[in-house]
Structure formats: C-alpha cells, structure tokens
Short mmCIF file of C-alpha atoms in Angstrom, two decimals:
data_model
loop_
_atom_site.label_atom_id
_atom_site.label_comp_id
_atom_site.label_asym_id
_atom_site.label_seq_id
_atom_site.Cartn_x
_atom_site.Cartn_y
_atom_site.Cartn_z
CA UNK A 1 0.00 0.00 0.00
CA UNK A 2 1.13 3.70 -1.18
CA UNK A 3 1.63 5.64 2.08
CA UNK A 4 3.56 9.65 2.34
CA UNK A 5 5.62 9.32 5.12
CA UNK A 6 7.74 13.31 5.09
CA UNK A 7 6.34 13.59 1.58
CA UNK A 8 8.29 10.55 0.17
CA UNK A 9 6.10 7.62 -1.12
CA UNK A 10 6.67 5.14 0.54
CA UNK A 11 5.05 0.99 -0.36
CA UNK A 12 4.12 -0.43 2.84
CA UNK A 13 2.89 -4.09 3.53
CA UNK A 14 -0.89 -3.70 4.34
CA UNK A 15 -2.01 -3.63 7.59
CA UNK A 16 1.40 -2.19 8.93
CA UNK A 17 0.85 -0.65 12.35
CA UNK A 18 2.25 2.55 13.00
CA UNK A 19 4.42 1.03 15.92
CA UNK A 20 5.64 -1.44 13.25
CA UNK A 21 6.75 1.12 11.00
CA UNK A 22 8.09 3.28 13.70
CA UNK A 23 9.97 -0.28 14.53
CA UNK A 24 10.76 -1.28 11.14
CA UNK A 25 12.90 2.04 11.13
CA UNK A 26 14.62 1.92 14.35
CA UNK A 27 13.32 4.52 15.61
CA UNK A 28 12.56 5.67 19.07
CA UNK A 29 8.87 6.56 19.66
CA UNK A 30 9.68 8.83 22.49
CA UNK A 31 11.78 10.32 20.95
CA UNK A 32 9.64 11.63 17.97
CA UNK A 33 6.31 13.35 17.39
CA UNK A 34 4.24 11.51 15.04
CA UNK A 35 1.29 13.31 13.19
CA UNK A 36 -0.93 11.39 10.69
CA UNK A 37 -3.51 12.75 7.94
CA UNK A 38 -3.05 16.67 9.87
CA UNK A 39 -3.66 15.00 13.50
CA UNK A 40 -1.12 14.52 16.16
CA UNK A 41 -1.01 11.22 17.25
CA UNK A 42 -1.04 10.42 21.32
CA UNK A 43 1.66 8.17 22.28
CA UNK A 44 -0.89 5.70 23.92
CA UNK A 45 -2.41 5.49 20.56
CA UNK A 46 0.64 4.53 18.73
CA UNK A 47 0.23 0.47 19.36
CA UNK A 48 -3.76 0.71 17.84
CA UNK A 49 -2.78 2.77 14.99
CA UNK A 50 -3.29 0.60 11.57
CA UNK A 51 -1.79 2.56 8.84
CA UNK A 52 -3.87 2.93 5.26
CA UNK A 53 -3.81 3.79 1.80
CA UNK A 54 -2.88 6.98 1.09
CA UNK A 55 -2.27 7.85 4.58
CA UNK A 56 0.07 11.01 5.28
CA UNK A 57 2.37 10.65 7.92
CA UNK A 58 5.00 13.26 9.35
CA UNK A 59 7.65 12.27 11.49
CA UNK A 60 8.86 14.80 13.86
CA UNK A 61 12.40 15.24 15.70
CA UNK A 62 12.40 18.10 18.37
CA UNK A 63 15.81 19.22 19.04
CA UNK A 64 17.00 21.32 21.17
CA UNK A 65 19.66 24.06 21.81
CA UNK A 66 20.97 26.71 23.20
#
C-alpha cells in the first residue's frame, strides 16, 4: 500500500501498524512526534494505529539548543 511518510512515497505491507513502522525504522517513539492525515497522534495510541492507503504521515524530531 502507497503511504507519504515526510512527503516521500513510501510501499508499505498492508495492515502495517504505525508502531511497526516506527519499529521497522529503528526509531525511538519517544523520541519523535508523530502526526498522521493533519492529527497529532497520542503516544498511547501509537500500538492501535493501523496505517492505510494513502495515509500522510509526518515524522517529527524536536531538538534542542541553546
């Protein structure tokens, strides 16, 4: 299934969760701010999260500085 993940195309097996994905990748989940189709997405909600067709998904980094 065609999903935008930071407005790259991505082909993703159906039924991916988004904790899969966020797995698949290696990434951190607290350490990221995950937003899908315009709405931020709690951290609880992350596990119940089945990613879709078309979906858009924008992964977030805050960094900070000084």
């Amino acid at each position: 299934m065609l999903v935008v993940v930071n407005r790259q195309e991505e082909n993703l097996p159906e039924g991916m969760s988004l904790a899969e994905y966020i797995g698949s990748k290696g990434l951190e989940p607290n350490e990221f701010i995950f937003i899908l189709n315009e709405f931020v997405v709690e951290r609880d909600q992350v596990e119940r999260i089945i990613l879709k067709e078309n979906d858009r998904l924008e992964v977030l980094r805050f960094v900070g500085g000084g």
